[in-house]
mmCIF file of C-alpha atoms in Angstrom:
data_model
loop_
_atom_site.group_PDB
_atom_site.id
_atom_site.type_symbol
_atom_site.label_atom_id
_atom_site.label_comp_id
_atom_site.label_asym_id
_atom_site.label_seq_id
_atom_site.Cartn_x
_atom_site.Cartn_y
_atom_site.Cartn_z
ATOM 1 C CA UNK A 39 0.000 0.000 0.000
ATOM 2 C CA UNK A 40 1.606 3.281 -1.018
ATOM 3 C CA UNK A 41 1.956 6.578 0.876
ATOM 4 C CA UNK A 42 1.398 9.972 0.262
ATOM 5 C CA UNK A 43 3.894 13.059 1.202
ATOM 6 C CA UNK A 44 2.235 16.492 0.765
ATOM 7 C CA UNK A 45 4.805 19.317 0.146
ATOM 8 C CA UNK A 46 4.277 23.036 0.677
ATOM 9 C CA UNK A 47 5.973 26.007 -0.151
ATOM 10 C CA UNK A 48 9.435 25.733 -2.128
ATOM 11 C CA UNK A 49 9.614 22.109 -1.095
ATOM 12 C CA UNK A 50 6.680 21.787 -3.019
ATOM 13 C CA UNK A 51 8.404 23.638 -6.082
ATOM 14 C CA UNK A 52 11.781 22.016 -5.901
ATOM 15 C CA UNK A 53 9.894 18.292 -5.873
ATOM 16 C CA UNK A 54 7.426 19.815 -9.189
ATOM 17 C CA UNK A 55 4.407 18.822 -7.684
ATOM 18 C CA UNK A 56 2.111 19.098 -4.073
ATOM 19 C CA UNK A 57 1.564 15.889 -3.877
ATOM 20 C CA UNK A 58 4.151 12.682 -4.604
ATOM 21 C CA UNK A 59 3.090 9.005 -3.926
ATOM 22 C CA UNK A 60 5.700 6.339 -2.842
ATOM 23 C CA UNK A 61 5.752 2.697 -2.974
ATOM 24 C CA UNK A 62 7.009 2.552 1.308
ATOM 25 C CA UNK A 63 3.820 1.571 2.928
ATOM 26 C CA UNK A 64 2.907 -0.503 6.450
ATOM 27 C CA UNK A 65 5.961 -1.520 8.112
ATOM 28 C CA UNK A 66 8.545 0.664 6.284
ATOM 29 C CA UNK A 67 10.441 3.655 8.103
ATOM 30 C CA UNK A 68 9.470 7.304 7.695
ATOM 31 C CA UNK A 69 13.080 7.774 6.900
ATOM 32 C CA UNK A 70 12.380 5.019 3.925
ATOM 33 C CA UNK A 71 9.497 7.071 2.438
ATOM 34 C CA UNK A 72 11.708 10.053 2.799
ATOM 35 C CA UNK A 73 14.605 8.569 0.678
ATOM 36 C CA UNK A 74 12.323 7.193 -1.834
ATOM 37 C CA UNK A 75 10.465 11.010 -2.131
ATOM 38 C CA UNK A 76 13.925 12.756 -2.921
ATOM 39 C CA UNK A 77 14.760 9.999 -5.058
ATOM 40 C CA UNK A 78 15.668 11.527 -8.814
ATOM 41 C CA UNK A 79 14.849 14.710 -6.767
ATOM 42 C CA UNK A 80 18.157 16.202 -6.750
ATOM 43 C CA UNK A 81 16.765 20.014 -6.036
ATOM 44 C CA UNK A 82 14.871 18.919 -3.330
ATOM 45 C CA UNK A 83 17.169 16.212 -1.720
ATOM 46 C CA UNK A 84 19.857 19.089 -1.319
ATOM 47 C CA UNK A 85 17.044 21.431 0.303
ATOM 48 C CA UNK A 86 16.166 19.042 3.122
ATOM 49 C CA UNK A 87 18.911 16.582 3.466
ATOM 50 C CA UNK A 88 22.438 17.537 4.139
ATOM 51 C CA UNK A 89 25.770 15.979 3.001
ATOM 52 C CA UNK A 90 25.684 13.301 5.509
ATOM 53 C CA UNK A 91 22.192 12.315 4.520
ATOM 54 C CA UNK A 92 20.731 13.763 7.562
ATOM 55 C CA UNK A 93 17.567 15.989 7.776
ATOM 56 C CA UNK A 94 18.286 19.875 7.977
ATOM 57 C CA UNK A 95 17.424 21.280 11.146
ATOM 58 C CA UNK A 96 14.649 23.710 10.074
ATOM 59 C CA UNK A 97 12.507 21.086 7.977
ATOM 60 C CA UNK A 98 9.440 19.846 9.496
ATOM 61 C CA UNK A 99 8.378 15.896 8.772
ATOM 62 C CA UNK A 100 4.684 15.006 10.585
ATOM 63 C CA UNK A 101 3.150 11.942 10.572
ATOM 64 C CA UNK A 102 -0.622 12.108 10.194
ATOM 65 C CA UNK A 103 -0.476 16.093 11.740
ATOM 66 C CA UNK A 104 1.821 14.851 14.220
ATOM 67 C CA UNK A 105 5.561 15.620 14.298
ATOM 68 C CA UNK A 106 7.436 12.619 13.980
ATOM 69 C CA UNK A 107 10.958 14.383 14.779
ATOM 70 C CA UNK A 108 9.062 15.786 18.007
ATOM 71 C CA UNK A 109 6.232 13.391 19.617
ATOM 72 C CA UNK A 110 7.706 10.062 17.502
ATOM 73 C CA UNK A 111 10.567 8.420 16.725
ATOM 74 C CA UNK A 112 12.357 10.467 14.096
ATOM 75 C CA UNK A 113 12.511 8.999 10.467
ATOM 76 C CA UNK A 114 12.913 5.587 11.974
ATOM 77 C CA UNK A 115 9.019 5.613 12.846
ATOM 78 C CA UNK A 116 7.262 2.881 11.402
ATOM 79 C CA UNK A 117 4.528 3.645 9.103
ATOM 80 C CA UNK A 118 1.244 2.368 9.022
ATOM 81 C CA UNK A 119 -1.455 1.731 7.018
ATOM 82 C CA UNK A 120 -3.348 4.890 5.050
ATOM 83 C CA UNK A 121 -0.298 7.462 7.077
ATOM 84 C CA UNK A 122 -0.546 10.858 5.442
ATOM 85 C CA UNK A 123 3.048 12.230 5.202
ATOM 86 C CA UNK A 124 3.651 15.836 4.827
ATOM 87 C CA UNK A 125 7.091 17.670 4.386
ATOM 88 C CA UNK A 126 7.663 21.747 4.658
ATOM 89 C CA UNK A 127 9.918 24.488 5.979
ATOM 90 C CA UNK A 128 10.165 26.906 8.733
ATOM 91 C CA UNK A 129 6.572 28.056 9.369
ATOM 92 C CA UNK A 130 5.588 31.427 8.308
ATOM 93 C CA UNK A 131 2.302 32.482 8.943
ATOM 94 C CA UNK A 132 0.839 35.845 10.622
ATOM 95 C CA UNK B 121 -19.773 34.955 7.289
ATOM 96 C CA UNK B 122 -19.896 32.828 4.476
ATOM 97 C CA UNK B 123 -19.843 34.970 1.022
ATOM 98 C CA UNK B 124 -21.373 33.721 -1.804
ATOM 99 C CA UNK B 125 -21.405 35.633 -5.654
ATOM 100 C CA UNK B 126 -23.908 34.860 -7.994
ATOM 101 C CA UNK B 127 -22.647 35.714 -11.298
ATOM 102 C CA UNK B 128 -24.520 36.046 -15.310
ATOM 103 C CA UNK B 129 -22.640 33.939 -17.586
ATOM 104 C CA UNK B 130 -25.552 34.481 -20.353
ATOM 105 C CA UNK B 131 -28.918 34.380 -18.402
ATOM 106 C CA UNK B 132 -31.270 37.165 -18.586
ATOM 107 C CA UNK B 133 -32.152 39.737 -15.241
ATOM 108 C CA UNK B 134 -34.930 37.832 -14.144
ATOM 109 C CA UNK B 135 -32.781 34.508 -14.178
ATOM 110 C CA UNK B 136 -30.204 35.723 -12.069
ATOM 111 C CA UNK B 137 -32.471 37.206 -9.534
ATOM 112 C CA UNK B 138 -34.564 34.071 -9.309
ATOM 113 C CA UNK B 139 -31.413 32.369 -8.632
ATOM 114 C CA UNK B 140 -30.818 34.563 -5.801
ATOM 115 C CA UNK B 141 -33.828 34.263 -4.175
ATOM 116 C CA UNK B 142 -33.850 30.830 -4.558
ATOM 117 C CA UNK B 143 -30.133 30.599 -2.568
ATOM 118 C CA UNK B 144 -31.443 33.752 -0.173
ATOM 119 C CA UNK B 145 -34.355 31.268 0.929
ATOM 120 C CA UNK B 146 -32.406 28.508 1.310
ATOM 121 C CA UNK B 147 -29.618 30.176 3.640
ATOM 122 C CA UNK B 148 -32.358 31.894 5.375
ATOM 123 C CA UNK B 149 -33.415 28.699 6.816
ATOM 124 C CA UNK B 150 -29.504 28.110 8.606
ATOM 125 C CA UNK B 151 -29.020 32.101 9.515
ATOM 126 C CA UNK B 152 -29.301 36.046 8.839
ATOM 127 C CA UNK B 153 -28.414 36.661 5.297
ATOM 128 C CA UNK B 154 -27.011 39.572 3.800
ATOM 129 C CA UNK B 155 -27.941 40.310 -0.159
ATOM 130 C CA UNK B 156 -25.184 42.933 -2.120
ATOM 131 C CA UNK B 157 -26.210 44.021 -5.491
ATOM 132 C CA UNK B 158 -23.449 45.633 -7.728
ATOM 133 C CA UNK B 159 -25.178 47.773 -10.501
ATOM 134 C CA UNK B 160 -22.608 50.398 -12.252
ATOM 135 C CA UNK B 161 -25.500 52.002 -14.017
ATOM 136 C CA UNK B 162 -25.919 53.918 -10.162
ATOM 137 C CA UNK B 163 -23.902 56.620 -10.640
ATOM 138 C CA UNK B 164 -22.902 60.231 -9.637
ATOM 139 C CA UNK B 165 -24.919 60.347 -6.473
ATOM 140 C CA UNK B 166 -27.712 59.163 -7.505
ATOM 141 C CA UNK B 167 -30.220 57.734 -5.074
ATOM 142 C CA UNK B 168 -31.172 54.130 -5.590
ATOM 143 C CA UNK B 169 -34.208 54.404 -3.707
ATOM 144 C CA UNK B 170 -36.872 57.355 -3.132
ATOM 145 C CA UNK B 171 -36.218 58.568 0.873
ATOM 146 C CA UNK B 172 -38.119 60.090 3.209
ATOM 147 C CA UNK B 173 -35.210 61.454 4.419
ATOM 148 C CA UNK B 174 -34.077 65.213 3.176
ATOM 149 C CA UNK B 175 -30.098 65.355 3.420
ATOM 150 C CA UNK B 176 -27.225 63.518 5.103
ATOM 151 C CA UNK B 177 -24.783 61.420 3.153
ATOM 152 C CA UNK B 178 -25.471 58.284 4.964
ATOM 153 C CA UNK B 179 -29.527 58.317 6.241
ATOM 154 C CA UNK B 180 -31.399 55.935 8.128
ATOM 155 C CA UNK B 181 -35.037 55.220 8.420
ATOM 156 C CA UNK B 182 -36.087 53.403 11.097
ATOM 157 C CA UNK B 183 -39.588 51.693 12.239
ATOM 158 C CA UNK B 184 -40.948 50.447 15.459
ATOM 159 C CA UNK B 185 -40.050 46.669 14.961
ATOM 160 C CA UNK B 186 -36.408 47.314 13.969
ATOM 161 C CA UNK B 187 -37.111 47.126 9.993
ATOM 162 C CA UNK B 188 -34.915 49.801 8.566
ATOM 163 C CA UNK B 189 -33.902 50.989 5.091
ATOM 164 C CA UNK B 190 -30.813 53.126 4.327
ATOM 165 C CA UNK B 191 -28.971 55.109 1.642
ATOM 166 C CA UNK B 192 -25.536 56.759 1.412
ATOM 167 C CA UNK B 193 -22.830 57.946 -0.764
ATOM 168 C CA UNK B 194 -19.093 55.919 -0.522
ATOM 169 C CA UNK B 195 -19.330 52.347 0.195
ATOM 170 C CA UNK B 196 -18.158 49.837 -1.821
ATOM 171 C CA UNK B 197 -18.825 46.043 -2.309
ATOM 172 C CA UNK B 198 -15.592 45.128 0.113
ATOM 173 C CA UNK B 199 -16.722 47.482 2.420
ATOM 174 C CA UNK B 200 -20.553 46.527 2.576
ATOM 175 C CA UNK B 201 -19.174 42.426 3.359
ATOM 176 C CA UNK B 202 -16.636 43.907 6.009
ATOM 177 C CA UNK B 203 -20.230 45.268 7.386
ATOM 178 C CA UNK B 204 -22.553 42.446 6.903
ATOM 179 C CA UNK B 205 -19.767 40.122 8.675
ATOM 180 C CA UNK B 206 -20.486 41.508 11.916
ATOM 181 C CA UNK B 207 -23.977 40.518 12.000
ATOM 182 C CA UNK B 208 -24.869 37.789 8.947
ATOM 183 C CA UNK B 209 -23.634 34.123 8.597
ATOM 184 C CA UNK B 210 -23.749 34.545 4.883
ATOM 185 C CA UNK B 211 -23.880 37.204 2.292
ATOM 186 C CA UNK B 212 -25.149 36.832 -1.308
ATOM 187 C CA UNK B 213 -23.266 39.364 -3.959
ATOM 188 C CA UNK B 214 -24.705 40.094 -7.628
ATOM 189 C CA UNK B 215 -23.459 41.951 -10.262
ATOM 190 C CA UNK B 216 -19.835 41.279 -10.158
ATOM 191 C CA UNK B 217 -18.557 39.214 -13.029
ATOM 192 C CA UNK B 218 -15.210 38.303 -11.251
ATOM 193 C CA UNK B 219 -15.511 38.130 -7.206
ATOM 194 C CA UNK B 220 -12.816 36.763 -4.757
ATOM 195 C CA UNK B 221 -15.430 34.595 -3.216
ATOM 196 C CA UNK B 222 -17.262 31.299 -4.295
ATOM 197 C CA UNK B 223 -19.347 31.587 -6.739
ATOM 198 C CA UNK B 224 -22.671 30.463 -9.060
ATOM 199 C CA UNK B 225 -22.502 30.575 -12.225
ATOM 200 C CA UNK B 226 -26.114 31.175 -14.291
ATOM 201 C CA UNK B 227 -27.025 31.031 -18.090
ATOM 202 C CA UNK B 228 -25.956 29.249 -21.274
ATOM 203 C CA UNK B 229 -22.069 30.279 -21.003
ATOM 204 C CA UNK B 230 -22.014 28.783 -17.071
ATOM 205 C CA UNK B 231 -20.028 25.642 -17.644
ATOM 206 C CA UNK B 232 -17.069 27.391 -19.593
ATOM 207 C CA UNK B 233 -14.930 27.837 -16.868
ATOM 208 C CA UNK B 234 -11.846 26.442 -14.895
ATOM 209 C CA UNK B 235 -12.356 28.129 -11.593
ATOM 210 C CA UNK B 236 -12.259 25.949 -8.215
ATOM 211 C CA UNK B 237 -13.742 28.577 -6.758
ATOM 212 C CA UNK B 238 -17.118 28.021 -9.069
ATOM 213 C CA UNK B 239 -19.810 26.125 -6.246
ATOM 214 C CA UNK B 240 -22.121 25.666 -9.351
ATOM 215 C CA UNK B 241 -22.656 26.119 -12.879
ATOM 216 C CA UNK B 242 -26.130 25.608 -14.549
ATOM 217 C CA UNK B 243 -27.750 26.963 -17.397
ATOM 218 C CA UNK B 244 -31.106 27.928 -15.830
ATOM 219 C CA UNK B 245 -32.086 29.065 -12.413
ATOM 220 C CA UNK B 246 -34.372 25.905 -11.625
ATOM 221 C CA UNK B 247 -31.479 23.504 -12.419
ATOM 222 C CA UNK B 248 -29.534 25.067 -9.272
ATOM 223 C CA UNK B 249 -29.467 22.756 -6.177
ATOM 224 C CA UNK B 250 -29.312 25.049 -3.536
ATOM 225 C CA UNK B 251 -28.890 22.679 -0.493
ATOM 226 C CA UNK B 252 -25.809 21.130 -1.919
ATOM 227 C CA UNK B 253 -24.528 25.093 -2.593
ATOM 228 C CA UNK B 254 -24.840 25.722 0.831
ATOM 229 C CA UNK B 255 -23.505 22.771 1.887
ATOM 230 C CA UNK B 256 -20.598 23.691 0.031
ATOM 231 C CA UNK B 257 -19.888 26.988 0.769
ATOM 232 C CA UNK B 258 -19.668 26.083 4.438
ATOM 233 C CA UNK B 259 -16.695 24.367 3.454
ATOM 234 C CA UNK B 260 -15.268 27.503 2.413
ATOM 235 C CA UNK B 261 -12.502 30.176 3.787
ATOM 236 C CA UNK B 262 -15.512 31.937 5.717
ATOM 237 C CA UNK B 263 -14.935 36.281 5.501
ATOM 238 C CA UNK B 264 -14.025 37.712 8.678
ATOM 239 C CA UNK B 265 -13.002 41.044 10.231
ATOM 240 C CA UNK B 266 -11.917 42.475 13.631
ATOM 241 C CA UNK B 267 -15.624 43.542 14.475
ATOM 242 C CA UNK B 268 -16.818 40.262 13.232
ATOM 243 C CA UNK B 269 -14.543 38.611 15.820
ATOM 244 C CA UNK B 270 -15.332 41.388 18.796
ATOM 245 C CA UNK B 271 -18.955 40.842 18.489
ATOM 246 C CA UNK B 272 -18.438 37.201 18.278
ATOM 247 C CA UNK B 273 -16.862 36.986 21.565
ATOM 248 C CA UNK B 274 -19.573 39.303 22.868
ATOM 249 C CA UNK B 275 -22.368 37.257 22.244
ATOM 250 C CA UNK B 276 -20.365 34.322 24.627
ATOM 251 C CA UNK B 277 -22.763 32.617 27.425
ATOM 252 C CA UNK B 278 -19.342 33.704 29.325
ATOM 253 C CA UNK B 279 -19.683 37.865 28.048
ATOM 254 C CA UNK B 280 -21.366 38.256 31.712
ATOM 255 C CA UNK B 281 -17.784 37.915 33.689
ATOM 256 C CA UNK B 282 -15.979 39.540 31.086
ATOM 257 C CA UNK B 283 -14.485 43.199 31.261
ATOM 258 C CA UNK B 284 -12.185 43.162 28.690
ATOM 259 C CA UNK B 285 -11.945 42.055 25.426
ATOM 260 C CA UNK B 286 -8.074 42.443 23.704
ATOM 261 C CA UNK B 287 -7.485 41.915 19.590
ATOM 262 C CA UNK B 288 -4.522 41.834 17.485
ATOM 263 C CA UNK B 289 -4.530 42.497 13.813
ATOM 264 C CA UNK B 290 -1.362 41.399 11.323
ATOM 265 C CA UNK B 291 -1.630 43.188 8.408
ATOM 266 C CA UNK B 292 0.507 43.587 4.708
ATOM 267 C CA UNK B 293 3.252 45.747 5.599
ATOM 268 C CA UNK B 294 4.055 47.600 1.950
ATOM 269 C CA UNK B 295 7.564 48.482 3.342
ATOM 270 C CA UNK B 296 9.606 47.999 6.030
ATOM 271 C CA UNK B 297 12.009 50.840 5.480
ATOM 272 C CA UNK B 298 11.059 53.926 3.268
ATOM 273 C CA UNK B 299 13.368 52.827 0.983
ATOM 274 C CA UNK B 300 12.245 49.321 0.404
ATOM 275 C CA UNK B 301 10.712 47.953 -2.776
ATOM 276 C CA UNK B 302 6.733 47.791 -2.344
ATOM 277 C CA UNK B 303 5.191 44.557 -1.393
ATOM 278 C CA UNK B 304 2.168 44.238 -3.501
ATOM 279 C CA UNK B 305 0.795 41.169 -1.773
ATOM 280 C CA UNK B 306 1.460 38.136 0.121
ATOM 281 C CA UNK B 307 -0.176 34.340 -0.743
ATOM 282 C CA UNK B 308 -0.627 32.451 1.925
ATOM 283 C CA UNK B 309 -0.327 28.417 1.703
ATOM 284 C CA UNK B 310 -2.243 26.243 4.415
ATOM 285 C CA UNK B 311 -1.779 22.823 5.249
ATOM 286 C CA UNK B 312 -5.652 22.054 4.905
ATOM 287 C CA UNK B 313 -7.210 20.088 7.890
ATOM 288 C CA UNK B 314 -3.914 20.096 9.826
ATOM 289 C CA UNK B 315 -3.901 23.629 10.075
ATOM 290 C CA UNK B 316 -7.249 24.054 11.378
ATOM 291 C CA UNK B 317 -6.962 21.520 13.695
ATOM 292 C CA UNK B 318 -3.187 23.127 15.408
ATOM 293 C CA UNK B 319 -5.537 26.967 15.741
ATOM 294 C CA UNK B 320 -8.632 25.004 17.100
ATOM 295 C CA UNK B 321 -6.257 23.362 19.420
ATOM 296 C CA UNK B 322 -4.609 27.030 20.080
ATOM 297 C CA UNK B 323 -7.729 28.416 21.251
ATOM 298 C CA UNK B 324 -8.785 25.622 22.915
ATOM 299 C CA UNK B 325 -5.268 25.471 25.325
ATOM 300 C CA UNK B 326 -5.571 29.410 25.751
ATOM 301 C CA UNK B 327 -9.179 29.467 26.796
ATOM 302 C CA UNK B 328 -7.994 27.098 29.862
ATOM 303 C CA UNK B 329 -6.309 29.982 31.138
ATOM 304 C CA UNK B 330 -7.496 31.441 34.223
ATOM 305 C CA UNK B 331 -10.044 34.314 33.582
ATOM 306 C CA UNK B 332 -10.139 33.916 30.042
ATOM 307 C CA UNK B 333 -13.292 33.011 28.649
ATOM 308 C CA UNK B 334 -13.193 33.283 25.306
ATOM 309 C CA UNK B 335 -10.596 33.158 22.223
ATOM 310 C CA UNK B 336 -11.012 33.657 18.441
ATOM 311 C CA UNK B 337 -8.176 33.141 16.096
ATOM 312 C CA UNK B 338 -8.374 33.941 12.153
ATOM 313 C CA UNK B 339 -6.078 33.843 9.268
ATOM 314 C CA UNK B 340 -6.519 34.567 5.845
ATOM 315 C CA UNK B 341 -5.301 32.423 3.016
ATOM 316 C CA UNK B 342 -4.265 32.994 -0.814
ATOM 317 C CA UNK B 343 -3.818 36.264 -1.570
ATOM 318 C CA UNK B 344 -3.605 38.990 0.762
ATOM 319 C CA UNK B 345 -3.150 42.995 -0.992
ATOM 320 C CA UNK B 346 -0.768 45.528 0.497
ATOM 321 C CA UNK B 347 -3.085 47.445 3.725
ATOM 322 C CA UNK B 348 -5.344 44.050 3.895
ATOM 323 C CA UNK B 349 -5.396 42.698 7.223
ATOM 324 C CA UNK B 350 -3.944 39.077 7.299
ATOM 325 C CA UNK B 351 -4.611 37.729 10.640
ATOM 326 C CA UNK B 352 -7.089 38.378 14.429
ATOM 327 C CA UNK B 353 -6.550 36.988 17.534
ATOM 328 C CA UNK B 354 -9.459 38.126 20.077
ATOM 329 C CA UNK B 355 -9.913 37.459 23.490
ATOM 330 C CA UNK B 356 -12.722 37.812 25.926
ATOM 331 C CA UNK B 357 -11.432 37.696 29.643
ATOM 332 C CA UNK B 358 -12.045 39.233 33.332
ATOM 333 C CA UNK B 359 -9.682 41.307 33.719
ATOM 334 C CA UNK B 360 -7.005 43.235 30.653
ATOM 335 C CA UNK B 361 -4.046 41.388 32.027
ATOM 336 C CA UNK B 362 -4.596 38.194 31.259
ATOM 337 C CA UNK B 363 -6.492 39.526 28.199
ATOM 338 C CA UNK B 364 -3.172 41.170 26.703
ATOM 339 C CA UNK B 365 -1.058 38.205 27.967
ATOM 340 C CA UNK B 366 -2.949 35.709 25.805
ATOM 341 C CA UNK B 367 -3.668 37.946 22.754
ATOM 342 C CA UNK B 368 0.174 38.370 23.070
ATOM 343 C CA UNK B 369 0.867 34.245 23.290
ATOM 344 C CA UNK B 370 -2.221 33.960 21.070
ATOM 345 C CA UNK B 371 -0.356 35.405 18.067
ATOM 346 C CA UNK B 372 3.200 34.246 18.701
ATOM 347 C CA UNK B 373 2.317 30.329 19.018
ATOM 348 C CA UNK B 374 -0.015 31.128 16.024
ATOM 349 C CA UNK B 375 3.599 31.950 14.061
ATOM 350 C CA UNK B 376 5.193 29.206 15.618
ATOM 351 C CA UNK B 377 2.989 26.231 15.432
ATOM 352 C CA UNK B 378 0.237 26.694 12.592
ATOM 353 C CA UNK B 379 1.819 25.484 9.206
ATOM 354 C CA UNK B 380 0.933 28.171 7.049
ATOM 355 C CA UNK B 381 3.250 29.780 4.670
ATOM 356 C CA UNK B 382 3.822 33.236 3.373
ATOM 357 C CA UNK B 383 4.998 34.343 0.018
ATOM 358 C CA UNK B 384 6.001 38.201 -0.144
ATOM 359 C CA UNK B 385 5.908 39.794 -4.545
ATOM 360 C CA UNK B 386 6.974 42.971 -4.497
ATOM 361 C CA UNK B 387 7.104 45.376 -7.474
ATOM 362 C CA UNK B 388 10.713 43.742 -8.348
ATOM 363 C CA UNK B 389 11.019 40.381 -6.736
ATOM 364 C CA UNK B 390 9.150 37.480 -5.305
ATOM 365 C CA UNK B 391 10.378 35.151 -2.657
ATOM 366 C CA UNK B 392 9.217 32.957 0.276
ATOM 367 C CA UNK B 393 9.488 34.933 3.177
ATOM 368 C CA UNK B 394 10.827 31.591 5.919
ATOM 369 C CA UNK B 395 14.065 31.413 3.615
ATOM 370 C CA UNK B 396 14.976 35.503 3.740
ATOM 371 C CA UNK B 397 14.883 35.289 7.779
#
């Protein structure tokens, strides 16, 4: 079962598209959905990942509306079934 | 308020207005409904209806029950919404062929279009299902303003221990420096649902506080113009210090925790305003 990332802002314009569907489903990481997202994504792999492969500190990852960096375990929480994934910068409202 | 246009796209005078009262009855039946008619033909202070009233650029007439009728001289359509809001759960506008709100679409032409924003398109009045437009346009950005929000708060079960009520308005700052290049507008990008959920949640943590009773938060999406106002927080409380403390928090966790995102164009350059700070 596949899982959907929503992207906003220039996230959204470095991947080409809002939404992006990837084949890491049930059981997989977050961190495996996220590899698979920036996959043949060069623009947007160098926005949010750093050299190392790590996630850059000001780019936000939640889980179903829920921070996975915050109130889970990082990119090594396990998805589940139907998880809606969303990836964006610094907030910037007001 | 919800705001909904109802717009000719090839139907005759008579079909659009039977549209509108068909929609005005229906909405009638879920609140108080506010009708706007746009006619550019009314022109050069001329008075759209005969008054009883001799002079005064805004006038008033006023009967027993609390029916009224009024005329003036310098509103316009924004305006006359930014009035209704305070008192209306929806508004009805005619006469505009290209409105920043939902719309209808009526006549022959109606299903041309590529418009999210279009609620309904139908060649004749009688085809319009007006349940499932209202439906609909509750699922829309509703309009709100600062009074909108005050009276809001006002009509709490909790007004009766309140003696203060503290706001906040964000607004489009053109410049920040005299020197700066104009900002013409901002968009505004919302995580739908999530970001809904993080403000109810906002509101819903502040109005635990101690002697605060009530709190309202708002903020626009799309696009906001230079001078627009952006964003409200409101609070009802006992007492002004708590009510400034929490507009105060109100606003900042609003920027902190709501993912919304703000894109500045300005006469020479457009950017997204998280990666310039």
């Amino acid at each position: 079962m596949p899982t959907e990332w929503k992207l906003f802002a220039d996230l959204a314009e470095r991947a080409g598209d809002k939404h992006v569907t990837v084949d890491a489903g049930a059981g997989d990481t977050v961190g495996a959905a996220l590899t698979e997202l920036v996959d043949d994504r060069p623009d947007l792999e160098g926005r949010v990942l750093t050299d190392d492969g790590e996630l850059r500190s000001q780019i936000n990852v939640l889980r179903n509306g829920t921070n996975v960096l915050v109130e889970e375990e990082g990119l090594e929480t396990e998805l589940e079934e139907g998880d809606e994934l969303a990836l964006f910068p610094p907030v910037s409202g007001g | 308020m919800y705001v909904l246009g109802i717009c000719d796209r090839g139907a005759d005078r008579d079909a659009v207005k039977r549209a509108v009262d068909r929609t005005v009855d229906c909405l009638e039946r879920r609140g108080r409904v506010g009708v706007v008619s746009y006619d550019a033909t009314i022109a050069d202070g001329q008075a759209i209806h005969e008054s009883n009233v001799v002079g005064g650029d805004v006038s008033y007439e006023l009967g027993a029950d609390g029916d009224w009728a009024a005329s003036g001289t310098g509103l316009n359509v924004a305006n006359a919404l930014d009035r209704l809001a305070v008192e209306c759960e929806y508004a009805v506008v005619t006469g505009i062929s290209d409105l920043r709100y939902p719309t209808v679409l009526i006549g022959d032409r109606a299903s041309d279009h590529s418009d999210d924003d279009v609620l309904a398109a139908v060649d004749a009045p009688g085809d319009l299902d007006v349940d499932a437009v209202a439906d609909a346009l509750e699922e829309t950005e509703p309009h709100r303003t600062l009074e909108s929000l005050v009276a809001r708060v006002k009509r709490s079960p909790n007004a009766d221990r309140s003696g203060a009520i503290a706001t906040f308005t964000g607004r489009v700052r053109a410049k920040d420096d005299p020197d700066d290049a104009r900002t013409e507008y901002l968009e505004f990008e919302k995580y739908e649902g999530v970001a809904d959920e993080r403000m109810a949640a906002l509101e819903a943590d502040l109005e635990e506080r101690e002697g605060v009773l009530e709190v309202e938060l708002h903020h626009r999406t799309g696009v906001v113009r230079d001078g627009e106002d952006i964003v409200f927080v409101v609070v009802l409380a006992g007492h002004r210090t708590e009510a400034f403390r929490t507009v105060e928090d109100g606003i900042n966790r609003l920027k902190d925790e709501v993912p919304l995102f703000k894109k500045e164009v300005t006469v020479d350059d457009e950017f997204w305003v998280h990666e310039r700070t």
